[in-house]
Amino acid sequence: MPEYRAPLADFEFLLHDWLNVSEHYAQIGKDDIDADLVNEIITQGARFAESEVAPINQIGDQQGCTLKDGKVTTAEGFPQAYQSYIENGWNAMLGSEEYGGQELPYSVAIPVHEMLVSANVSWRLVCGLTESAVLALEKHGSDELKETYLPNLISGEWTGTMNLTEPQAGSDLSLLTSKAEANDDGSYKISGTKIFISGGDHEWTDNIIHLVLARLPDAPAGVKGISLFLVPKMLPDANGEFTIENDLSVGSIEHKMGLHGCPTCVMNFDGAKGWLIGAPHSGLACMFTMMNDARFQVGLQGTGIAEASYQGALTYAKERLQSRAPQGVQQPDEKADAIIHLPDVRRMLLTQKALTEGSRALGLLYAKQVDIVRFGTEEEQAKAESIVAYLTPITKSFFTDMGQEVSQHGVQIFGGHGYIQEWGMEQLIRDSRITQLYEGTNGIQALDLISRKLVRDGGRMLQNTAALFSDMINAIQNEADKNMALEIQQQWLAGSESLMSGDAFDTASRAYDYMQFCAYSLLAICWLSMKDRAAQTGNDQLASSKAKTCDFYIKRLYPRALMHKAALGDSGEDLAALSLEDF
Amino acid sequence: MPEYRAPLADFEFLLHDWLNVSEHYAQIGKDDIDADLVNEIITQGARFAESEVAPINQIGDQQGCTLKDGKVTTAEGFPQAYQSYIENGWNAMLGSEEYGGQELPYSVAIPVHEMLVSANVSWRLVCGLTESAVLALEKHGSDELKETYLPNLISGEWTGTMNLTEPQAGSDLSLLTSKAEANDDGSYKISGTKIFISGGDHEWTDNIIHLVLARLPDAPAGVKGISLFLVPKMLPDANGEFTIENDLSVGSIEHKMGLHGCPTCVMNFDGAKGWLIGAPHSGLACMFTMMNDARFQVGLQGTGIAEASYQGALTYAKERLQSRAPQGVQQPDEKADAIIHLPDVRRMLLTQKALTEGSRALGLLYAKQVDIVRFGTEEEQAKAESIVAYLTPITKSFFTDMGQEVSQHGVQIFGGHGYIQEWGMEQLIRDSRITQLYEGTNGIQALDLISRKLVRDGGRMLQNTAALFSDMINAIQNEADKNMALEIQQQWLAGSESLMSGDAFDTASRAYDYMQFCAYSLLAICWLSMKDRAAQTGNDQLASSKAKTCDFYIKRLYPRALMHKAALGDSGEDLAALSLEDF
């Protein structure tokens, strides 16, 4: 397994030099957070991820989780790492101060989250879902529910889960059939089966708080008849101690391609006691509160896994001696040259590096906007919200596709050894594959982007996002790079605006190409901006690395944007043309 | 696990309508093989693959192989399926008649091979390696070795393996250190450790014939000092019975990402007795005899796995009800429409179909050339050989990359269920991943294509291949399609010819783009030709399916060729620019 070292230098460059977060924190009323504090947090996060979370990643893949006598046990070291995580306050970074949280900016927490994913995505996933549950509860829960559940969820004393999917209801939640019936005491009786429940059970904590989508008896059909319920594994007794087992159980642990360290459960609710979160039939709206965060967090898994794969491949490419480089012998004292000198290996490594660092940059830019949504003025909030809305499906789908591509290159660079489990590289392909599927498949994300965030929105989100990128472009000092960024921006806007008309089928036909076109365009602008900013840091090594990687990106990856743009002019006629028999 | 049904109609269309094999067989002196016989062979092959090999595919993935007391046991049903395979003569299709083979044309055997791969690539791999060993022995073995070993290898009574890779010698065989020392009786004592040996041991047969690369004491350094040896697991006693255990053993079974059903072994040779095949120090030349076949067979694994994934995804897409189609309700009596009506699902299915059927066509076109190499006149042979040489790295690398992409789409169409092992779709990603690595990584293939098959060859192979495609294009009756095919051909030739100069680094930098450019171009021509031919069959359903899939290919997949072509004009300057510290 490649040893993971957090990319602290890149985080520091992005946060301080590229995004100037100190100024930003002052603007959103977080002036107590200075550069030293930020660096201290991410350095401690790096230490924790490297030394406590990464070492159990392969163990989790090998041991998986077991279900015995109705109880789930995770791999060796997983509960201990979680205990350390909550004792050191990592779970409380984002929770509200009122309930014991630290209310840190998202842009401080995201680097730590990325590191945890690089170190061990299975382990991190369970922690991450608690954060989603906290968000939903903070926004929509009654004061009583908040007081009862938030402190322990924020501290991490308890974990949270999301129970959405049912066998017949995946992308289409309107088909869900789990039921909720009112009890006399204001609580509800929840019945139904949920599948793919990450962290559905485990031995890490004494209680697990399930958020469950179900239908009330009088619910209208479709998505407007779904309500959200809080259903704890352990219920409070008369003394307020959580000693009573609720009527819910783990049906089985799913057998998955990867993510073996994460207990993904089939959950059976057999009249389990729960409480309504938000108004009746507003479950989907409550879920939407978490949606941006949950989807971006999945996107971040793509970046984190990509970083892990790049690191592993880079180390190997420097050490593996095989053949002589075509440009001439590089290591005359060795029997062969390291494969990093081979052009095709460099092509793969640079693809990994350019995609990973580009996605990290766009992700932190996104996180800065989330900070404004949370802590900005009302006017700033509205603008930032629309940028976040536009970028969410892009980060979720592109970062995860990118994570898969980068993991594939990582295995390829290892040659046959990449296929052998002991090296740890193939695990990254298997672990990252889920990220393209859950929290809405990437096809669903692309459709969300083009139909809801572009066409139906009439371009408002697009314009706000463009304004943010214009600021970035205007700050570029190198004229040639600035003009190139402007040209890329104009292509992106023109391509987007050309899609405003068209029927629903044509629009859906263009969705995937549009998502990719946007992502490769925005990453190109980020790269040109990073290159420019790096040149001003006085750090020659950084400037050289960013400039050359930027050049590679523009030359070899940005053309993908243009290929996808060319496809946008077409209708979906060719897709509609086939009858079922033609397939 | 999706039930596999062999694509017999497509094979029959390609063999008879598209390639006119009856005429071809008459020309190569195989006029006893008429259309009825071809159809009978592939129909029986389909029955065997569907009913005996496919059902044990998932069992193999789950049970894997075990090593106990030095002996390997494969999954339930694997030895029985092999017994049935050899009893029914499938192993002997290609072997020479002199030693009990059927000497069938390659183009008859290849459809059966593809079906076996679709059904179960782990199981098929072991059989396939015997065929490679037979090829090497037929061409380079002494009469005594041939008489002793060929009959049982051709019948399948024994299996064969290829022992090339060592821990420090993968892509670069010049680094291998296994040793061979002469015994007094003309045999040799072989010592060394080999890794990644598919079928290194199993309980299917009483003997296993290992072909092993090793160095003689007086061997020059590098690849010119490698010799090939035949090293049986069981040696003959004084009576010629194979009762004596040779000094070789299985060190371990590799833990792999997939291909669990195949016993991939670390083999230790501890002074094992073996015999030289071919002249001393000519081991690499002997290996090259098998190279085209072995590499194309790996490419075929890409096609076969792609077909399996497409079938699974198509069945699921027709059955899975989720959401309403954007063009309006399709199944009013159901709660939702089948997802095959969604444009983005169609995009993925058509990508699967167009790549799979296109690769199958190019593969059979290739097989027809191999027939000519084996059975044609001397002049025909030389031309066909050069076409085979040019196309081999393309089929190996493109088909296997394609197999990975198609398997990825298959999982994506299943949504979250695609990640669950029971459905069988994720196994196809894991199983196909090795095909991009073994028999020379796809990067090595791309380098072979551009440097050895294009630049160093001076374009002779290219011109012969172009002539073959010109014949295909000239036969297209639809003028517009013919002109389009001509234009694509001209682009391909112009792109190729532009690469004849350039230093070794630049050439290597362009290798991967060139391989992809060629593959997407040649598939485009195949598709236009297939569309045209299908229109002439009088089979309206076939004509409709091929025409619409061709349109999709030209519109949505051929642009990838142009993107790769654009990259060919560049030097490798951007790749060379980074110092080790810049990564």
mmCIF file of C-alpha atoms in Angstrom, chain B residues 28-310:
data_model
loop_
_atom_site.group_PDB
_atom_site.id
_atom_site.type_symbol
_atom_site.label_atom_id
_atom_site.label_comp_id
_atom_site.label_asym_id
_atom_site.label_seq_id
_atom_site.Cartn_x
_atom_site.Cartn_y
_atom_site.Cartn_z
ATOM 1 C CA ILE B 28 -7.172 -20.734 -49.086
ATOM 2 C CA GLY B 29 -7.859 -24.365 -49.926
ATOM 3 C CA LYS B 30 -10.385 -24.954 -47.189
ATOM 4 C CA ASP B 31 -13.343 -25.539 -49.500
ATOM 5 C CA ASP B 32 -14.673 -28.318 -47.286
ATOM 6 C CA ILE B 33 -15.743 -25.595 -44.869
ATOM 7 C CA ASP B 34 -19.062 -24.263 -46.120
ATOM 8 C CA ALA B 35 -21.491 -21.872 -44.474
ATOM 9 C CA ASP B 36 -23.491 -24.680 -42.899
ATOM 10 C CA LEU B 37 -20.446 -26.125 -41.229
ATOM 11 C CA VAL B 38 -19.374 -22.708 -39.923
ATOM 12 C CA ASN B 39 -22.819 -22.123 -38.501
ATOM 13 C CA GLU B 40 -22.905 -25.580 -36.962
ATOM 14 C CA ILE B 41 -19.555 -24.974 -35.239
ATOM 15 C CA ILE B 42 -20.456 -21.600 -33.816
ATOM 16 C CA THR B 43 -23.916 -22.791 -32.780
ATOM 17 C CA GLN B 44 -22.415 -25.711 -30.887
ATOM 18 C CA GLY B 45 -19.802 -23.384 -29.442
ATOM 19 C CA ALA B 46 -22.580 -21.078 -28.287
ATOM 20 C CA ARG B 47 -24.419 -23.934 -26.624
ATOM 21 C CA PHE B 48 -21.283 -24.995 -24.792
ATOM 22 C CA ALA B 49 -20.368 -21.458 -23.685
ATOM 23 C CA GLU B 50 -23.898 -20.637 -22.559
ATOM 24 C CA SER B 51 -24.760 -23.823 -20.750
ATOM 25 C CA GLU B 52 -21.476 -25.151 -19.416
ATOM 26 C CA VAL B 53 -19.015 -22.264 -19.076
ATOM 27 C CA ALA B 54 -21.122 -19.211 -18.213
ATOM 28 C CA PRO B 55 -22.891 -20.811 -15.224
ATOM 29 C CA ILE B 56 -19.604 -21.255 -13.335
ATOM 30 C CA ASN B 57 -18.294 -17.711 -13.949
ATOM 31 C CA GLN B 58 -19.602 -16.160 -10.754
ATOM 32 C CA ILE B 59 -18.716 -19.276 -8.767
ATOM 33 C CA GLY B 60 -15.131 -18.864 -9.909
ATOM 34 C CA ASP B 61 -15.111 -15.234 -8.814
ATOM 35 C CA GLN B 62 -16.444 -16.121 -5.385
ATOM 36 C CA GLN B 63 -14.459 -19.278 -4.659
ATOM 37 C CA GLY B 64 -11.204 -18.374 -6.372
ATOM 38 C CA CYS B 65 -8.425 -20.931 -6.258
ATOM 39 C CA THR B 66 -6.735 -22.558 -3.301
ATOM 40 C CA LEU B 67 -3.216 -23.836 -2.731
ATOM 41 C CA LYS B 68 -2.919 -26.725 -0.303
ATOM 42 C CA ASP B 69 0.035 -29.082 0.143
ATOM 43 C CA GLY B 70 1.609 -27.631 -2.953
ATOM 44 C CA LYS B 71 -1.390 -28.363 -5.169
ATOM 45 C CA VAL B 72 -3.861 -25.898 -6.662
ATOM 46 C CA THR B 73 -7.594 -26.509 -6.733
ATOM 47 C CA THR B 74 -9.889 -24.356 -8.862
ATOM 48 C CA ALA B 75 -13.537 -23.512 -8.295
ATOM 49 C CA GLU B 76 -16.425 -25.967 -8.444
ATOM 50 C CA GLY B 77 -17.279 -27.044 -11.950
ATOM 51 C CA PHE B 78 -14.097 -25.723 -13.548
ATOM 52 C CA PRO B 79 -12.411 -29.113 -14.133
ATOM 53 C CA GLN B 80 -15.679 -30.628 -15.370
ATOM 54 C CA ALA B 81 -16.216 -27.849 -17.895
ATOM 55 C CA TYR B 82 -12.648 -28.367 -19.098
ATOM 56 C CA GLN B 83 -13.217 -32.092 -19.470
ATOM 57 C CA SER B 84 -16.280 -31.432 -21.588
ATOM 58 C CA TYR B 85 -14.336 -28.839 -23.605
ATOM 59 C CA ILE B 86 -11.606 -31.251 -24.615
ATOM 60 C CA GLU B 87 -13.928 -34.204 -25.115
ATOM 61 C CA ASN B 88 -15.876 -32.160 -27.619
ATOM 62 C CA GLY B 89 -12.727 -31.225 -29.474
ATOM 63 C CA TRP B 90 -12.807 -27.483 -28.799
ATOM 64 C CA ASN B 91 -9.166 -27.454 -27.729
ATOM 65 C CA ALA B 92 -8.061 -28.988 -31.023
ATOM 66 C CA MET B 93 -9.675 -26.467 -33.391
ATOM 67 C CA LEU B 94 -6.429 -24.806 -34.422
ATOM 68 C CA GLY B 95 -3.756 -27.482 -33.907
ATOM 69 C CA SER B 96 -2.096 -29.081 -36.901
ATOM 70 C CA GLU B 97 -3.696 -32.218 -38.352
ATOM 71 C CA GLU B 98 -0.365 -34.037 -38.132
ATOM 72 C CA TYR B 99 -0.673 -34.067 -34.340
ATOM 73 C CA GLY B 100 -4.418 -34.591 -34.107
ATOM 74 C CA GLY B 101 -5.681 -31.035 -34.595
ATOM 75 C CA GLN B 102 -8.496 -29.880 -36.831
ATOM 76 C CA GLU B 103 -6.566 -27.085 -38.563
ATOM 77 C CA LEU B 104 -9.692 -24.941 -38.766
ATOM 78 C CA PRO B 105 -9.372 -21.394 -40.015
ATOM 79 C CA TYR B 106 -8.745 -18.834 -37.271
ATOM 80 C CA SER B 107 -11.887 -17.002 -38.362
ATOM 81 C CA VAL B 108 -13.998 -20.018 -37.434
ATOM 82 C CA ALA B 109 -12.349 -20.459 -34.062
ATOM 83 C CA ILE B 110 -12.389 -16.792 -33.045
ATOM 84 C CA PRO B 111 -16.178 -16.522 -32.611
ATOM 85 C CA VAL B 112 -16.050 -19.547 -30.316
ATOM 86 C CA HIS B 113 -13.151 -18.007 -28.397
ATOM 87 C CA GLU B 114 -15.070 -14.747 -27.983
ATOM 88 C CA MET B 115 -18.074 -16.627 -26.649
ATOM 89 C CA LEU B 116 -15.948 -18.506 -24.134
ATOM 90 C CA VAL B 117 -14.466 -15.227 -22.912
ATOM 91 C CA SER B 118 -17.893 -13.639 -22.539
ATOM 92 C CA ALA B 119 -18.979 -16.673 -20.590
ATOM 93 C CA ASN B 120 -15.977 -16.914 -18.277
ATOM 94 C CA VAL B 121 -12.669 -15.226 -18.931
ATOM 95 C CA SER B 122 -10.879 -16.866 -15.976
ATOM 96 C CA TRP B 123 -11.661 -20.339 -17.226
ATOM 97 C CA ARG B 124 -10.964 -19.501 -20.851
ATOM 98 C CA LEU B 125 -7.555 -18.007 -20.098
ATOM 99 C CA VAL B 126 -6.098 -21.346 -19.027
ATOM 100 C CA CYS B 127 -7.292 -23.062 -22.232
ATOM 101 C CA GLY B 128 -6.061 -20.180 -24.363
ATOM 102 C CA LEU B 129 -2.504 -20.426 -23.098
ATOM 103 C CA THR B 130 -2.283 -24.028 -24.233
ATOM 104 C CA GLU B 131 -2.991 -22.814 -27.763
ATOM 105 C CA SER B 132 -0.086 -20.368 -27.464
ATOM 106 C CA ALA B 133 2.236 -23.117 -26.291
ATOM 107 C CA VAL B 134 1.162 -25.294 -29.218
ATOM 108 C CA LEU B 135 2.014 -22.506 -31.650
ATOM 109 C CA ALA B 136 5.529 -22.095 -30.243
ATOM 110 C CA LEU B 137 6.180 -25.798 -30.216
ATOM 111 C CA GLU B 138 4.822 -26.396 -33.741
ATOM 112 C CA LYS B 139 7.081 -23.710 -35.113
ATOM 113 C CA HIS B 140 10.288 -24.084 -33.106
ATOM 114 C CA GLY B 141 10.282 -27.451 -31.308
ATOM 115 C CA SER B 142 12.431 -30.417 -32.327
ATOM 116 C CA ASP B 143 10.594 -33.359 -33.878
ATOM 117 C CA GLU B 144 11.122 -35.315 -30.689
ATOM 118 C CA LEU B 145 9.614 -32.595 -28.513
ATOM 119 C CA LYS B 146 6.725 -32.202 -30.940
ATOM 120 C CA GLU B 147 5.977 -35.934 -31.016
ATOM 121 C CA THR B 148 6.199 -36.180 -27.259
ATOM 122 C CA TYR B 149 4.169 -33.139 -26.301
ATOM 123 C CA LEU B 150 2.009 -31.834 -29.141
ATOM 124 C CA PRO B 151 -0.657 -34.573 -29.316
ATOM 125 C CA ASN B 152 -1.613 -34.166 -25.665
ATOM 126 C CA LEU B 153 -1.415 -30.361 -25.796
ATOM 127 C CA ILE B 154 -3.621 -30.256 -28.898
ATOM 128 C CA SER B 155 -6.171 -32.686 -27.516
ATOM 129 C CA GLY B 156 -6.088 -30.825 -24.231
ATOM 130 C CA GLU B 157 -5.016 -33.869 -22.236
ATOM 131 C CA TRP B 158 -2.340 -31.501 -20.919
ATOM 132 C CA THR B 159 -2.344 -27.716 -20.649
ATOM 133 C CA GLY B 160 0.467 -25.271 -21.362
ATOM 134 C CA THR B 161 1.701 -22.104 -19.668
ATOM 135 C CA MET B 162 3.963 -19.162 -20.487
ATOM 136 C CA ASN B 163 6.646 -18.290 -17.913
ATOM 137 C CA LEU B 164 8.114 -14.900 -18.778
ATOM 138 C CA THR B 165 7.735 -12.356 -16.012
ATOM 139 C CA GLU B 166 10.013 -12.134 -12.986
ATOM 140 C CA PRO B 167 9.683 -9.651 -10.123
ATOM 141 C CA GLN B 168 12.324 -7.342 -11.625
ATOM 142 C CA ALA B 169 11.545 -8.089 -15.284
ATOM 143 C CA GLY B 170 8.106 -7.214 -16.605
ATOM 144 C CA SER B 171 7.889 -5.010 -19.683
ATOM 145 C CA ASP B 172 11.678 -5.276 -19.874
ATOM 146 C CA LEU B 173 12.561 -8.944 -20.372
ATOM 147 C CA SER B 174 16.236 -8.073 -20.804
ATOM 148 C CA LEU B 175 16.413 -7.985 -17.009
ATOM 149 C CA LEU B 176 15.407 -11.585 -16.453
ATOM 150 C CA THR B 177 17.751 -13.770 -14.421
ATOM 151 C CA SER B 178 16.330 -17.321 -14.467
ATOM 152 C CA LYS B 179 19.116 -19.740 -15.342
ATOM 153 C CA ALA B 180 19.493 -22.846 -17.457
ATOM 154 C CA GLU B 181 22.465 -25.199 -17.170
ATOM 155 C CA ALA B 182 23.102 -28.110 -19.501
ATOM 156 C CA ASN B 183 22.733 -31.666 -18.215
ATOM 157 C CA ASP B 184 24.691 -34.500 -19.777
ATOM 158 C CA ASP B 185 21.698 -35.951 -21.571
ATOM 159 C CA GLY B 186 20.893 -32.889 -23.694
ATOM 160 C CA SER B 187 18.355 -31.577 -21.235
ATOM 161 C CA TYR B 188 18.771 -28.509 -19.006
ATOM 162 C CA LYS B 189 18.432 -27.635 -15.353
ATOM 163 C CA ILE B 190 16.178 -24.576 -14.955
ATOM 164 C CA SER B 191 16.275 -22.358 -11.866
ATOM 165 C CA GLY B 192 14.458 -19.166 -11.058
ATOM 166 C CA THR B 193 11.213 -17.591 -9.899
ATOM 167 C CA LYS B 194 8.443 -16.558 -12.270
ATOM 168 C CA ILE B 195 5.405 -14.480 -11.310
ATOM 169 C CA PHE B 196 1.922 -13.950 -12.765
ATOM 170 C CA ILE B 197 1.800 -17.459 -14.273
ATOM 171 C CA SER B 198 -1.764 -18.081 -15.414
ATOM 172 C CA GLY B 199 -2.697 -21.725 -15.043
ATOM 173 C CA GLY B 200 0.604 -22.394 -13.256
ATOM 174 C CA ASP B 201 -1.056 -25.303 -11.514
ATOM 175 C CA HIS B 202 -4.538 -26.852 -11.363
ATOM 176 C CA GLU B 203 -6.282 -30.211 -11.014
ATOM 177 C CA TRP B 204 -7.694 -30.281 -14.552
ATOM 178 C CA THR B 205 -4.994 -32.452 -16.127
ATOM 179 C CA ASP B 206 -2.276 -34.874 -15.101
ATOM 180 C CA ASN B 207 0.479 -32.805 -16.612
ATOM 181 C CA ILE B 208 1.204 -29.137 -17.308
ATOM 182 C CA ILE B 209 3.774 -28.081 -19.879
ATOM 183 C CA HIS B 210 5.557 -24.885 -18.873
ATOM 184 C CA LEU B 211 7.363 -22.814 -21.475
ATOM 185 C CA VAL B 212 10.038 -20.922 -19.574
ATOM 186 C CA LEU B 213 12.402 -18.124 -20.560
ATOM 187 C CA ALA B 214 15.860 -18.438 -18.997
ATOM 188 C CA ARG B 215 19.523 -17.653 -19.635
ATOM 189 C CA LEU B 216 22.227 -20.134 -20.587
ATOM 190 C CA PRO B 217 25.611 -19.729 -18.848
ATOM 191 C CA ASP B 218 27.259 -18.260 -21.944
ATOM 192 C CA ALA B 219 24.337 -16.008 -22.801
ATOM 193 C CA PRO B 220 24.993 -12.452 -23.929
ATOM 194 C CA ALA B 221 23.403 -9.740 -21.797
ATOM 195 C CA GLY B 222 19.997 -8.341 -22.630
ATOM 196 C CA VAL B 223 17.217 -9.829 -24.721
ATOM 197 C CA LYS B 224 19.663 -11.510 -27.069
ATOM 198 C CA GLY B 225 20.665 -13.890 -24.302
ATOM 199 C CA ILE B 226 17.302 -15.413 -23.550
ATOM 200 C CA SER B 227 16.375 -18.982 -24.434
ATOM 201 C CA LEU B 228 13.061 -20.818 -24.338
ATOM 202 C CA PHE B 229 12.646 -24.132 -22.532
ATOM 203 C CA LEU B 230 9.932 -26.718 -22.253
ATOM 204 C CA VAL B 231 9.608 -27.752 -18.624
ATOM 205 C CA PRO B 232 6.898 -30.299 -17.827
ATOM 206 C CA LYS B 233 5.356 -30.622 -14.401
ATOM 207 C CA MET B 234 5.632 -34.414 -14.750
ATOM 208 C CA LEU B 235 8.651 -35.988 -16.428
ATOM 209 C CA PRO B 236 8.675 -39.198 -18.423
ATOM 210 C CA ASP B 237 10.054 -42.332 -16.756
ATOM 211 C CA ALA B 238 11.978 -45.104 -18.510
ATOM 212 C CA ASN B 239 8.726 -46.402 -20.005
ATOM 213 C CA GLY B 240 7.751 -43.026 -21.377
ATOM 214 C CA GLU B 241 5.022 -42.663 -18.741
ATOM 215 C CA PHE B 242 4.868 -39.229 -17.110
ATOM 216 C CA THR B 243 5.186 -40.361 -13.517
ATOM 217 C CA ILE B 244 8.170 -38.387 -12.192
ATOM 218 C CA GLU B 245 7.609 -35.055 -10.442
ATOM 219 C CA ASN B 246 9.844 -32.317 -11.790
ATOM 220 C CA ASP B 247 11.680 -29.939 -9.456
ATOM 221 C CA LEU B 248 9.237 -27.095 -9.654
ATOM 222 C CA SER B 249 6.576 -25.849 -7.316
ATOM 223 C CA VAL B 250 3.905 -23.248 -6.786
ATOM 224 C CA GLY B 251 5.145 -20.550 -4.420
ATOM 225 C CA SER B 252 1.756 -18.931 -3.965
ATOM 226 C CA ILE B 253 -1.416 -17.924 -5.732
ATOM 227 C CA GLU B 254 -1.489 -14.195 -6.517
ATOM 228 C CA HIS B 255 -4.254 -12.105 -4.875
ATOM 229 C CA LYS B 256 -5.775 -10.258 -7.768
ATOM 230 C CA MET B 257 -8.387 -7.585 -8.372
ATOM 231 C CA GLY B 258 -10.384 -10.025 -10.467
ATOM 232 C CA LEU B 259 -9.852 -13.119 -12.612
ATOM 233 C CA HIS B 260 -10.294 -15.009 -9.348
ATOM 234 C CA GLY B 261 -11.265 -18.202 -11.117
ATOM 235 C CA CYS B 262 -7.884 -18.365 -12.854
ATOM 236 C CA PRO B 263 -5.009 -19.875 -10.868
ATOM 237 C CA THR B 264 -2.336 -17.206 -11.305
ATOM 238 C CA CYS B 265 0.775 -18.568 -9.632
ATOM 239 C CA VAL B 266 4.236 -17.687 -8.486
ATOM 240 C CA MET B 267 6.316 -20.568 -9.887
ATOM 241 C CA ASN B 268 9.610 -21.718 -8.433
ATOM 242 C CA PHE B 269 11.934 -23.707 -10.659
ATOM 243 C CA ASP B 270 14.576 -25.405 -8.525
ATOM 244 C CA GLY B 271 16.813 -27.073 -11.047
ATOM 245 C CA ALA B 272 13.799 -28.396 -12.922
ATOM 246 C CA LYS B 273 14.503 -30.517 -15.972
ATOM 247 C CA GLY B 274 13.663 -28.926 -19.311
ATOM 248 C CA TRP B 275 14.471 -28.985 -23.001
ATOM 249 C CA LEU B 276 15.506 -26.187 -25.287
ATOM 250 C CA ILE B 277 12.956 -24.986 -27.835
ATOM 251 C CA GLY B 278 14.627 -23.501 -30.901
ATOM 252 C CA ALA B 279 18.232 -22.370 -30.964
ATOM 253 C CA PRO B 280 20.137 -21.136 -27.890
ATOM 254 C CA HIS B 281 19.568 -17.402 -27.209
ATOM 255 C CA SER B 282 16.619 -17.288 -29.600
ATOM 256 C CA GLY B 283 13.963 -17.406 -26.904
ATOM 257 C CA LEU B 284 12.592 -13.998 -27.685
ATOM 258 C CA ALA B 285 12.195 -14.839 -31.376
ATOM 259 C CA CYS B 286 10.339 -18.003 -30.380
ATOM 260 C CA MET B 287 8.078 -15.936 -28.133
ATOM 261 C CA PHE B 288 7.369 -13.561 -30.991
ATOM 262 C CA THR B 289 5.816 -16.465 -32.881
ATOM 263 C CA MET B 290 3.100 -16.551 -30.295
ATOM 264 C CA MET B 291 2.975 -12.830 -29.710
ATOM 265 C CA ASN B 292 0.465 -11.862 -32.376
ATOM 266 C CA ASP B 293 -1.844 -14.667 -31.359
ATOM 267 C CA ALA B 294 -1.485 -14.106 -27.633
ATOM 268 C CA ARG B 295 -1.982 -10.363 -27.917
ATOM 269 C CA PHE B 296 -4.964 -10.639 -30.210
ATOM 270 C CA GLN B 297 -6.490 -13.232 -27.883
ATOM 271 C CA VAL B 298 -6.191 -10.728 -25.045
ATOM 272 C CA GLY B 299 -7.848 -8.118 -27.242
ATOM 273 C CA LEU B 300 -10.624 -10.616 -27.836
ATOM 274 C CA GLN B 301 -11.093 -10.813 -24.072
ATOM 275 C CA GLY B 302 -11.944 -7.118 -24.253
ATOM 276 C CA THR B 303 -14.604 -7.758 -26.884
ATOM 277 C CA GLY B 304 -15.987 -10.765 -25.051
ATOM 278 C CA ILE B 305 -16.281 -9.011 -21.707
ATOM 279 C CA ALA B 306 -17.800 -5.980 -23.428
ATOM 280 C CA GLU B 307 -20.468 -8.197 -24.992
ATOM 281 C CA ALA B 308 -21.296 -9.693 -21.601
ATOM 282 C CA SER B 309 -21.603 -6.252 -20.056
ATOM 283 C CA TYR B 310 -23.746 -4.927 -22.880
#
